[in-house]
PDB file of C-alpha atoms in Angstrom:
ATOM      1  CA  UNK V   1     -13.916   5.814  21.422  1.00 60.00           C
ATOM      2  CA  UNK V   2     -16.664   3.317  21.427  1.00 64.00           C
ATOM      3  CA  UNK V   3     -17.823   0.792  18.748  1.00 68.00           C
ATOM      4  CA  UNK V   4     -20.055   3.419  17.187  1.00 73.00           C
ATOM      5  CA  UNK V   5     -17.110   5.745  16.602  1.00 84.00           C
ATOM      6  CA  UNK V   6     -14.939   2.804  15.270  1.00 90.00           C
ATOM      7  CA  UNK V   7     -17.803   1.945  12.908  1.00 88.00           C
ATOM      8  CA  UNK V   8     -17.893   5.604  11.762  1.00 88.00           C
ATOM      9  CA  UNK V   9     -14.155   5.794  10.945  1.00 92.00           C
ATOM     10  CA  UNK V  10     -14.260   2.419   8.932  1.00 94.00           C
ATOM     11  CA  UNK V  11     -17.452   3.181   7.005  1.00 90.00           C
ATOM     12  CA  UNK V  12     -16.132   6.754   6.109  1.00 89.00           C
ATOM     13  CA  UNK V  13     -12.855   5.215   5.013  1.00 93.00           C
ATOM     14  CA  UNK V  14     -14.595   2.715   2.822  1.00 92.00           C
ATOM     15  CA  UNK V  15     -16.879   5.440   1.471  1.00 88.00           C
ATOM     16  CA  UNK V  16     -13.701   7.353   0.492  1.00 89.00           C
ATOM     17  CA  UNK V  17     -12.357   4.395  -1.301  1.00 93.00           C
ATOM     18  CA  UNK V  18     -15.552   4.331  -3.433  1.00 87.00           C
ATOM     19  CA  UNK V  19     -16.603   6.825  -6.041  1.00 81.00           C
ATOM     20  CA  UNK V  20     -19.804   7.696  -4.251  1.00 78.00           C
ATOM     21  CA  UNK V  21     -20.797  11.333  -3.694  1.00 71.00           C
ATOM     22  CA  UNK V  22     -23.985  10.478  -2.013  1.00 71.00           C
ATOM     23  CA  UNK V  23     -24.114  10.030   1.785  1.00 69.00           C
ATOM     24  CA  UNK V  24     -27.230   7.822   1.962  1.00 70.00           C
ATOM     25  CA  UNK V  25     -25.251   4.654   3.008  1.00 69.00           C
ATOM     26  CA  UNK V  26     -22.955   6.684   5.134  1.00 71.00           C
ATOM     27  CA  UNK V  27     -25.768   8.399   7.191  1.00 69.00           C
ATOM     28  CA  UNK V  28     -26.692   5.012   8.756  1.00 70.00           C
ATOM     29  CA  UNK V  29     -23.215   5.090  10.571  1.00 69.00           C
ATOM     30  CA  UNK V  30     -22.327   8.740  10.980  1.00 71.00           C
ATOM     31  CA  UNK V  31     -24.108  12.202  10.773  1.00 69.00           C
ATOM     32  CA  UNK V  32     -20.608  13.809  10.151  1.00 70.00           C
ATOM     33  CA  UNK V  33     -21.543  14.946   6.567  1.00 72.00           C
ATOM     34  CA  UNK V  34     -25.198  15.708   6.839  1.00 73.00           C
ATOM     35  CA  UNK V  35     -24.713  19.396   7.260  1.00 74.00           C
ATOM     36  CA  UNK V  36     -22.914  19.757   3.926  1.00 71.00           C
ATOM     37  CA  UNK V  37     -25.122  17.556   1.814  1.00 78.00           C
ATOM     38  CA  UNK V  38     -27.880  18.843  -0.381  1.00 79.00           C
ATOM     39  CA  UNK V  39     -31.513  18.024   0.036  1.00 76.00           C
ATOM     40  CA  UNK V  40     -31.018  14.807  -1.961  1.00 76.00           C
ATOM     41  CA  UNK V  41     -27.947  13.788   0.098  1.00 77.00           C
ATOM     42  CA  UNK V  42     -25.187  14.667  -2.324  1.00 79.00           C
ATOM     43  CA  UNK V  43     -22.002  16.408  -1.510  1.00 81.00           C
ATOM     44  CA  UNK V  44     -20.546  19.185  -3.697  1.00 73.00           C
ATOM     45  CA  UNK V  45     -17.083  17.786  -3.208  1.00 79.00           C
ATOM     46  CA  UNK V  46     -16.549  14.066  -2.305  1.00 83.00           C
ATOM     47  CA  UNK V  47     -12.969  13.170  -1.603  1.00 88.00           C
ATOM     48  CA  UNK V  48     -13.422   9.681  -2.885  1.00 87.00           C
ATOM     49  CA  UNK V  49     -14.929  10.770  -6.128  1.00 89.00           C
ATOM     50  CA  UNK V  50     -11.761  12.669  -6.822  1.00 93.00           C
ATOM     51  CA  UNK V  51      -9.459   9.947  -5.600  1.00 96.00           C
ATOM     52  CA  UNK V  52     -10.982   7.483  -7.933  1.00 94.00           C
ATOM     53  CA  UNK V  53     -12.433   9.486 -10.774  1.00 94.00           C
ATOM     54  CA  UNK V  54     -10.476  12.699 -11.184  1.00 95.00           C
ATOM     55  CA  UNK V  55     -11.819  14.446 -14.242  1.00 93.00           C
ATOM     56  CA  UNK V  56      -9.559  15.302 -17.216  1.00 92.00           C
ATOM     57  CA  UNK V  57      -9.937  18.988 -18.400  1.00 87.00           C
ATOM     58  CA  UNK V  58     -12.568  19.532 -21.097  1.00 83.00           C
ATOM     59  CA  UNK V  59      -9.889  21.573 -23.181  1.00 82.00           C
ATOM     60  CA  UNK V  60      -6.361  20.165 -23.722  1.00 81.00           C
ATOM     61  CA  UNK V  61      -3.442  21.775 -25.509  1.00 84.00           C
ATOM     62  CA  UNK V  62      -1.821  19.850 -28.367  1.00 83.00           C
ATOM     63  CA  UNK V  63       1.512  20.531 -26.643  1.00 86.00           C
ATOM     64  CA  UNK V  64       0.480  18.763 -23.335  1.00 88.00           C
ATOM     65  CA  UNK V  65       0.699  15.045 -22.736  1.00 90.00           C
ATOM     66  CA  UNK V  66      -2.181  13.084 -21.026  1.00 92.00           C
ATOM     67  CA  UNK V  67      -2.888   9.548 -19.992  1.00 91.00           C
ATOM     68  CA  UNK V  68      -4.991   7.688 -22.477  1.00 90.00           C
ATOM     69  CA  UNK V  69      -7.502   4.873 -22.424  1.00 90.00           C
ATOM     70  CA  UNK V  70      -4.896   2.188 -23.042  1.00 92.00           C
ATOM     71  CA  UNK V  71      -3.554   2.795 -19.551  1.00 93.00           C
ATOM     72  CA  UNK V  72      -5.166   0.851 -16.652  1.00 93.00           C
ATOM     73  CA  UNK V  73      -5.825   3.873 -14.484  1.00 94.00           C
ATOM     74  CA  UNK V  74      -8.101   5.559 -16.974  1.00 95.00           C
ATOM     75  CA  UNK V  75     -11.715   4.610 -16.231  1.00 94.00           C
ATOM     76  CA  UNK V  76     -14.220   3.842 -18.898  1.00 92.00           C
ATOM     77  CA  UNK V  77     -15.904   7.176 -18.348  1.00 92.00           C
ATOM     78  CA  UNK V  78     -12.541   8.974 -19.161  1.00 92.00           C
ATOM     79  CA  UNK V  79     -11.595   9.939 -15.629  1.00 94.00           C
ATOM     80  CA  UNK V  80      -8.451   9.176 -13.823  1.00 96.00           C
ATOM     81  CA  UNK V  81      -8.093   6.600 -10.928  1.00 97.00           C
ATOM     82  CA  UNK V  82      -5.401   8.198  -8.779  1.00 97.00           C
ATOM     83  CA  UNK V  83      -5.449   5.308  -6.175  1.00 97.00           C
ATOM     84  CA  UNK V  84      -5.016   2.603  -8.792  1.00 96.00           C
ATOM     85  CA  UNK V  85      -2.182   4.510 -10.233  1.00 97.00           C
ATOM     86  CA  UNK V  86      -0.527   4.881  -6.840  1.00 98.00           C
ATOM     87  CA  UNK V  87      -0.912   1.160  -6.086  1.00 97.00           C
ATOM     88  CA  UNK V  88       0.571   0.138  -9.482  1.00 96.00           C
ATOM     89  CA  UNK V  89       3.547   2.407  -8.962  1.00 97.00           C
ATOM     90  CA  UNK V  90       4.207   1.220  -5.386  1.00 97.00           C
ATOM     91  CA  UNK V  91       4.238  -2.334  -6.732  1.00 95.00           C
ATOM     92  CA  UNK V  92       6.291  -1.663  -9.866  1.00 95.00           C
ATOM     93  CA  UNK V  93       8.201   1.529  -9.167  1.00 96.00           C
ATOM     94  CA  UNK V  94       8.231   2.345  -5.423  1.00 96.00           C
ATOM     95  CA  UNK V  95      11.039   4.896  -5.640  1.00 95.00           C
ATOM     96  CA  UNK V  96       8.874   7.130  -7.698  1.00 97.00           C
ATOM     97  CA  UNK V  97       8.585  10.750  -6.352  1.00 97.00           C
ATOM     98  CA  UNK V  98       5.199  11.220  -8.315  1.00 97.00           C
ATOM     99  CA  UNK V  99       2.880   9.300  -5.973  1.00 98.00           C
ATOM    100  CA  UNK V 100       0.659  12.339  -5.326  1.00 98.00           C
ATOM    101  CA  UNK V 101      -3.097  12.035  -4.865  1.00 98.00           C
ATOM    102  CA  UNK V 102      -5.248  15.114  -5.010  1.00 97.00           C
ATOM    103  CA  UNK V 103      -8.909  15.863  -3.979  1.00 95.00           C
ATOM    104  CA  UNK V 104      -8.636  19.498  -5.083  1.00 96.00           C
ATOM    105  CA  UNK V 105     -10.147  20.499  -8.291  1.00 94.00           C
ATOM    106  CA  UNK V 106     -10.184  24.373  -8.502  1.00 93.00           C
ATOM    107  CA  UNK V 107     -13.283  24.740 -10.580  1.00 92.00           C
ATOM    108  CA  UNK V 108     -15.237  22.724  -8.100  1.00 91.00           C
ATOM    109  CA  UNK V 109     -13.628  24.038  -4.804  1.00 92.00           C
ATOM    110  CA  UNK V 110     -14.368  27.613  -5.615  1.00 93.00           C
ATOM    111  CA  UNK V 111     -18.131  27.016  -5.531  1.00 92.00           C
ATOM    112  CA  UNK V 112     -18.349  23.942  -3.153  1.00 90.00           C
ATOM    113  CA  UNK V 113     -20.193  24.194   0.112  1.00 87.00           C
ATOM    114  CA  UNK V 114     -17.203  22.365   1.676  1.00 88.00           C
ATOM    115  CA  UNK V 115     -14.288  21.710  -0.562  1.00 92.00           C
ATOM    116  CA  UNK V 116     -11.941  18.843   0.780  1.00 93.00           C
ATOM    117  CA  UNK V 117      -9.993  19.735   3.934  1.00 94.00           C
ATOM    118  CA  UNK V 118      -7.550  16.813   3.580  1.00 95.00           C
ATOM    119  CA  UNK V 119      -6.928  17.816  -0.060  1.00 96.00           C
ATOM    120  CA  UNK V 120      -3.711  16.042  -0.918  1.00 97.00           C
ATOM    121  CA  UNK V 121      -1.498  13.274   0.197  1.00 98.00           C
ATOM    122  CA  UNK V 122       1.963  11.964  -1.071  1.00 98.00           C
ATOM    123  CA  UNK V 123       3.299   8.435  -0.699  1.00 98.00           C
ATOM    124  CA  UNK V 124       7.057   7.923  -0.441  1.00 98.00           C
ATOM    125  CA  UNK V 125       8.949   4.679   0.053  1.00 98.00           C
ATOM    126  CA  UNK V 126      12.336   4.520   1.884  1.00 97.00           C
ATOM    127  CA  UNK V 127      14.102   1.264   2.880  1.00 96.00           C
ATOM    128  CA  UNK V 128      10.916  -0.666   1.857  1.00 97.00           C
ATOM    129  CA  UNK V 129       8.847   1.417   4.258  1.00 98.00           C
ATOM    130  CA  UNK V 130       5.708   3.305   3.008  1.00 98.00           C
ATOM    131  CA  UNK V 131       5.433   6.870   4.263  1.00 98.00           C
ATOM    132  CA  UNK V 132       2.388   9.096   3.742  1.00 98.00           C
ATOM    133  CA  UNK V 133       2.373  12.990   4.047  1.00 98.00           C
ATOM    134  CA  UNK V 134      -1.028  14.399   4.291  1.00 98.00           C
ATOM    135  CA  UNK V 135      -1.628  18.196   3.747  1.00 98.00           C
ATOM    136  CA  UNK V 136      -4.688  19.659   5.242  1.00 98.00           C
ATOM    137  CA  UNK V 137      -5.940  23.053   4.477  1.00 97.00           C
ATOM    138  CA  UNK V 138      -8.363  23.367   7.395  1.00 96.00           C
ATOM    139  CA  UNK V 139      -8.173  21.372  10.538  1.00 96.00           C
ATOM    140  CA  UNK V 140     -10.702  21.055  13.323  1.00 96.00           C
ATOM    141  CA  UNK V 141      -8.275  20.032  15.992  1.00 96.00           C
ATOM    142  CA  UNK V 142     -10.834  18.543  18.465  1.00 96.00           C
ATOM    143  CA  UNK V 143     -13.272  16.716  16.169  1.00 90.00           C
ATOM    144  CA  UNK V 144     -11.975  16.397  12.552  1.00 92.00           C
ATOM    145  CA  UNK V 145      -8.302  15.740  12.952  1.00 96.00           C
ATOM    146  CA  UNK V 146      -8.608  12.501  15.178  1.00 93.00           C
ATOM    147  CA  UNK V 147     -10.857  10.959  12.491  1.00 92.00           C
ATOM    148  CA  UNK V 148      -8.507  12.125   9.737  1.00 95.00           C
ATOM    149  CA  UNK V 149      -5.527  10.624  11.333  1.00 96.00           C
ATOM    150  CA  UNK V 150      -7.311   7.316  11.813  1.00 95.00           C
ATOM    151  CA  UNK V 151      -8.546   7.149   8.359  1.00 95.00           C
ATOM    152  CA  UNK V 152      -5.221   7.769   6.853  1.00 97.00           C
ATOM    153  CA  UNK V 153      -3.646   5.207   9.168  1.00 96.00           C
ATOM    154  CA  UNK V 154      -6.156   2.641   7.588  1.00 97.00           C
ATOM    155  CA  UNK V 155      -5.163   3.926   4.107  1.00 97.00           C
ATOM    156  CA  UNK V 156      -1.618   3.408   4.875  1.00 97.00           C
ATOM    157  CA  UNK V 157      -2.127  -0.046   6.205  1.00 97.00           C
ATOM    158  CA  UNK V 158      -4.188  -1.152   3.182  1.00 97.00           C
ATOM    159  CA  UNK V 159      -1.747   0.350   0.628  1.00 97.00           C
ATOM    160  CA  UNK V 160       1.304  -1.291   2.385  1.00 97.00           C
ATOM    161  CA  UNK V 161      -0.565  -4.735   2.564  1.00 96.00           C
ATOM    162  CA  UNK V 162      -1.371  -4.499  -1.148  1.00 95.00           C
ATOM    163  CA  UNK V 163       2.137  -3.827  -2.171  1.00 97.00           C
ATOM    164  CA  UNK V 164       4.102  -6.004   0.318  1.00 96.00           C
ATOM    165  CA  UNK V 165       5.701  -2.815   2.031  1.00 97.00           C
ATOM    166  CA  UNK V 166       6.275  -2.169   5.709  1.00 97.00           C
ATOM    167  CA  UNK V 167       4.436   0.642   7.483  1.00 96.00           C
ATOM    168  CA  UNK V 168       6.692   3.773   7.713  1.00 97.00           C
ATOM    169  CA  UNK V 169       5.833   7.324   9.139  1.00 97.00           C
ATOM    170  CA  UNK V 170       2.709   9.427   8.825  1.00 96.00           C
ATOM    171  CA  UNK V 171       3.417  13.106   8.529  1.00 97.00           C
ATOM    172  CA  UNK V 172       0.579  15.688   8.754  1.00 98.00           C
ATOM    173  CA  UNK V 173       0.754  19.354   7.692  1.00 98.00           C
ATOM    174  CA  UNK V 174      -2.114  21.458   9.120  1.00 98.00           C
ATOM    175  CA  UNK V 175      -2.305  24.823   7.322  1.00 98.00           C
ATOM    176  CA  UNK V 176      -5.084  26.317   9.287  1.00 97.00           C
ATOM    177  CA  UNK V 177      -5.337  24.467  12.651  1.00 97.00           C
ATOM    178  CA  UNK V 178      -8.130  25.692  14.771  1.00 96.00           C
ATOM    179  CA  UNK V 179     -10.169  25.029  17.897  1.00 96.00           C
ATOM    180  CA  UNK V 180     -13.777  26.077  18.122  1.00 95.00           C
ATOM    181  CA  UNK V 181     -14.677  28.043  21.375  1.00 94.00           C
ATOM    182  CA  UNK V 182     -18.284  28.732  21.187  1.00 93.00           C
ATOM    183  CA  UNK V 183     -20.198  31.769  19.856  1.00 91.00           C
ATOM    184  CA  UNK V 184     -21.205  35.342  21.108  1.00 93.00           C
ATOM    185  CA  UNK V 185     -20.368  35.897  24.818  1.00 95.00           C
ATOM    186  CA  UNK V 186     -18.754  32.467  25.243  1.00 95.00           C
ATOM    187  CA  UNK V 187     -16.442  33.050  22.176  1.00 94.00           C
ATOM    188  CA  UNK V 188     -15.687  36.581  23.466  1.00 96.00           C
ATOM    189  CA  UNK V 189     -14.632  35.401  26.754  1.00 97.00           C
ATOM    190  CA  UNK V 190     -11.484  33.827  25.094  1.00 96.00           C
ATOM    191  CA  UNK V 191     -10.712  37.154  23.310  1.00 95.00           C
ATOM    192  CA  UNK V 192     -10.842  39.005  26.709  1.00 96.00           C
ATOM    193  CA  UNK V 193      -8.884  36.510  28.634  1.00 96.00           C
ATOM    194  CA  UNK V 194      -6.502  35.098  25.936  1.00 96.00           C
ATOM    195  CA  UNK V 195      -3.314  36.315  27.580  1.00 96.00           C
ATOM    196  CA  UNK V 196      -4.321  34.874  31.081  1.00 96.00           C
ATOM    197  CA  UNK V 197      -5.354  31.568  29.547  1.00 96.00           C
ATOM    198  CA  UNK V 198      -2.019  31.324  27.563  1.00 96.00           C
ATOM    199  CA  UNK V 199      -0.070  32.058  30.735  1.00 97.00           C
ATOM    200  CA  UNK V 200      -1.936  29.198  32.510  1.00 97.00           C
ATOM    201  CA  UNK V 201      -1.358  26.723  29.684  1.00 97.00           C
ATOM    202  CA  UNK V 202       2.408  27.643  29.542  1.00 96.00           C
ATOM    203  CA  UNK V 203       2.953  27.218  33.241  1.00 96.00           C
ATOM    204  CA  UNK V 204       1.127  23.907  33.571  1.00 95.00           C
ATOM    205  CA  UNK V 205       3.614  21.428  34.906  1.00 93.00           C
ATOM    206  CA  UNK V 206       1.485  18.331  35.179  1.00 94.00           C
ATOM    207  CA  UNK V 207      -1.708  16.820  33.804  1.00 96.00           C
ATOM    208  CA  UNK V 208      -3.772  17.675  36.787  1.00 96.00           C
ATOM    209  CA  UNK V 209      -3.221  21.304  36.206  1.00 97.00           C
ATOM    210  CA  UNK V 210      -5.187  21.115  32.879  1.00 98.00           C
ATOM    211  CA  UNK V 211      -8.176  20.165  34.890  1.00 98.00           C
ATOM    212  CA  UNK V 212      -7.637  23.291  36.962  1.00 97.00           C
ATOM    213  CA  UNK V 213      -7.645  25.385  33.923  1.00 98.00           C
ATOM    214  CA  UNK V 214     -10.819  23.779  32.632  1.00 97.00           C
ATOM    215  CA  UNK V 215     -12.554  24.360  35.867  1.00 97.00           C
ATOM    216  CA  UNK V 216     -11.349  28.015  35.918  1.00 97.00           C
ATOM    217  CA  UNK V 217     -12.951  28.416  32.505  1.00 97.00           C
ATOM    218  CA  UNK V 218     -16.225  26.769  33.485  1.00 96.00           C
ATOM    219  CA  UNK V 219     -16.395  28.994  36.581  1.00 96.00           C
ATOM    220  CA  UNK V 220     -15.653  32.344  34.709  1.00 96.00           C
ATOM    221  CA  UNK V 221     -16.997  31.992  31.134  1.00 96.00           C
ATOM    222  CA  UNK V 222     -20.568  32.622  30.297  1.00 96.00           C
ATOM    223  CA  UNK V 223     -22.808  29.622  29.802  1.00 94.00           C
ATOM    224  CA  UNK V 224     -22.734  28.130  26.376  1.00 91.00           C
ATOM    225  CA  UNK V 225     -25.653  28.923  24.130  1.00 85.00           C
ATOM    226  CA  UNK V 226     -25.085  25.781  22.051  1.00 84.00           C
ATOM    227  CA  UNK V 227     -23.786  23.125  24.411  1.00 86.00           C
ATOM    228  CA  UNK V 228     -20.582  21.448  22.969  1.00 89.00           C
ATOM    229  CA  UNK V 229     -19.693  24.123  20.580  1.00 94.00           C
ATOM    230  CA  UNK V 230     -16.872  25.169  22.855  1.00 96.00           C
ATOM    231  CA  UNK V 231     -14.295  22.533  22.387  1.00 97.00           C
ATOM    232  CA  UNK V 232     -11.663  23.938  24.744  1.00 97.00           C
ATOM    233  CA  UNK V 233     -12.942  22.297  28.108  1.00 97.00           C
ATOM    234  CA  UNK V 234     -12.997  18.928  26.397  1.00 97.00           C
ATOM    235  CA  UNK V 235      -9.506  19.264  25.051  1.00 97.00           C
ATOM    236  CA  UNK V 236      -8.245  20.109  28.501  1.00 98.00           C
ATOM    237  CA  UNK V 237     -10.039  17.150  29.795  1.00 98.00           C
ATOM    238  CA  UNK V 238      -8.163  15.014  27.315  1.00 97.00           C
ATOM    239  CA  UNK V 239      -4.900  16.638  28.118  1.00 97.00           C
ATOM    240  CA  UNK V 240      -5.213  15.685  31.627  1.00 97.00           C
ATOM    241  CA  UNK V 241      -5.441  12.011  30.812  1.00 97.00           C
ATOM    242  CA  UNK V 242      -2.585   9.440  30.474  1.00 96.00           C
ATOM    243  CA  UNK V 243      -2.778   7.772  27.153  1.00 95.00           C
ATOM    244  CA  UNK V 244      -3.227   4.007  26.953  1.00 95.00           C
ATOM    245  CA  UNK V 245      -1.090   1.802  24.822  1.00 95.00           C
ATOM    246  CA  UNK V 246      -1.917   1.750  21.179  1.00 92.00           C
ATOM    247  CA  UNK V 247      -4.230  -0.840  19.850  1.00 93.00           C
ATOM    248  CA  UNK V 248      -3.791  -3.161  17.027  1.00 94.00           C
ATOM    249  CA  UNK V 249      -5.686  -2.741  13.673  1.00 95.00           C
ATOM    250  CA  UNK V 250      -6.168  -5.929  11.723  1.00 96.00           C
ATOM    251  CA  UNK V 251      -7.115  -5.647   8.094  1.00 97.00           C
ATOM    252  CA  UNK V 252      -7.883  -8.497   5.759  1.00 96.00           C
ATOM    253  CA  UNK V 253      -5.530  -8.291   2.656  1.00 93.00           C
ATOM    254  CA  UNK V 254      -7.990  -7.760  -0.055  1.00 93.00           C
ATOM    255  CA  UNK V 255      -8.413  -5.635  -3.228  1.00 93.00           C
ATOM    256  CA  UNK V 256      -9.391  -2.046  -2.258  1.00 94.00           C
ATOM    257  CA  UNK V 257     -12.668  -2.481  -4.264  1.00 93.00           C
ATOM    258  CA  UNK V 258     -13.573  -5.683  -2.290  1.00 95.00           C
ATOM    259  CA  UNK V 259     -12.912  -4.375   1.217  1.00 96.00           C
ATOM    260  CA  UNK V 260     -16.039  -4.324   3.602  1.00 94.00           C
ATOM    261  CA  UNK V 261     -16.665  -3.458   7.209  1.00 94.00           C
ATOM    262  CA  UNK V 262     -16.082  -7.085   8.362  1.00 95.00           C
ATOM    263  CA  UNK V 263     -12.565  -6.899   7.093  1.00 97.00           C
ATOM    264  CA  UNK V 264     -11.441  -4.441   9.843  1.00 97.00           C
ATOM    265  CA  UNK V 265     -10.851  -5.440  13.440  1.00 96.00           C
ATOM    266  CA  UNK V 266      -9.664  -3.274  16.323  1.00 95.00           C
ATOM    267  CA  UNK V 267      -7.725  -5.350  18.872  1.00 95.00           C
ATOM    268  CA  UNK V 268      -6.606  -4.548  22.472  1.00 94.00           C
ATOM    269  CA  UNK V 269      -8.227  -1.098  22.343  1.00 93.00           C
ATOM    270  CA  UNK V 270      -8.879   0.768  25.696  1.00 93.00           C
ATOM    271  CA  UNK V 271     -10.365   4.203  26.189  1.00 92.00           C
ATOM    272  CA  UNK V 272     -11.148   6.770  28.789  1.00 94.00           C
ATOM    273  CA  UNK V 273     -14.793   7.831  29.183  1.00 93.00           C
ATOM    274  CA  UNK V 274     -16.199   9.807  26.152  1.00 91.00           C
ATOM    275  CA  UNK V 275     -15.803  13.472  25.587  1.00 93.00           C
ATOM    276  CA  UNK V 276     -18.467  14.868  23.272  1.00 91.00           C
ATOM    277  CA  UNK V 277     -17.771  17.803  20.777  1.00 92.00           C
ATOM    278  CA  UNK V 278     -20.403  19.280  18.609  1.00 89.00           C
ATOM    279  CA  UNK V 279     -19.867  19.812  14.940  1.00 83.00           C
ATOM    280  CA  UNK V 280     -19.362  23.607  14.206  1.00 75.00           C
ATOM    281  CA  UNK V 281     -20.461  24.594  10.701  1.00 62.00           C
TER     282      UNK V 281
END
């Protein structure tokens, strides 16, 4: 990961903390969301918008209870700030089992071009440690998941700092985890040789053998029509590499609404040469 990718992660995280559903500012740092925005740059479903301004239903039963404007988590426009609620509870009632944040609004998700993939997370505190469990309905293992894990690591760090908690564990449930393998003849190759490829993967005893499997694919598979849309060779390259020690992320302890790019520093980070994956729509 180079400075450009680190910038993308931080700016996308800050964008999620905002209530913005427009990607104009984000486009200067990453093109990740371009394919799902409309002609004016708006997304049908923006995670941060639901984190910070989750709408109340337009119709309510007299038998139901709802937060009202006297509560600090209810915004002036009548929406609900889930992040502020979680921060308040982590500070005042950390043993709560109701620290759930959702970006899934069914009436929106059914018609959205891209409803949230990382649609809900739960905070849980044990022995003064903040743990986060993210549930993801759809997971692009090569390209999307590494960014998701990094963003939620930043989120956990910020929430822990704000509430004087220690960092605990990050759990990640992937409901539909998938690897894109190209289209047409390239994609059909994996259908035809699935058992052979699975056998090679199962019998790989060391990292070098992953490179042999990658080379076998490149020698036998049809040429890609759209370069980079087959993620399997790149993932095999990654599997063959020995991981470096984890870096240190230093974040200035500030209110979530005051954080900026300059408040995030990545220290002692070392990486292997870049492996590029194309976004598959």
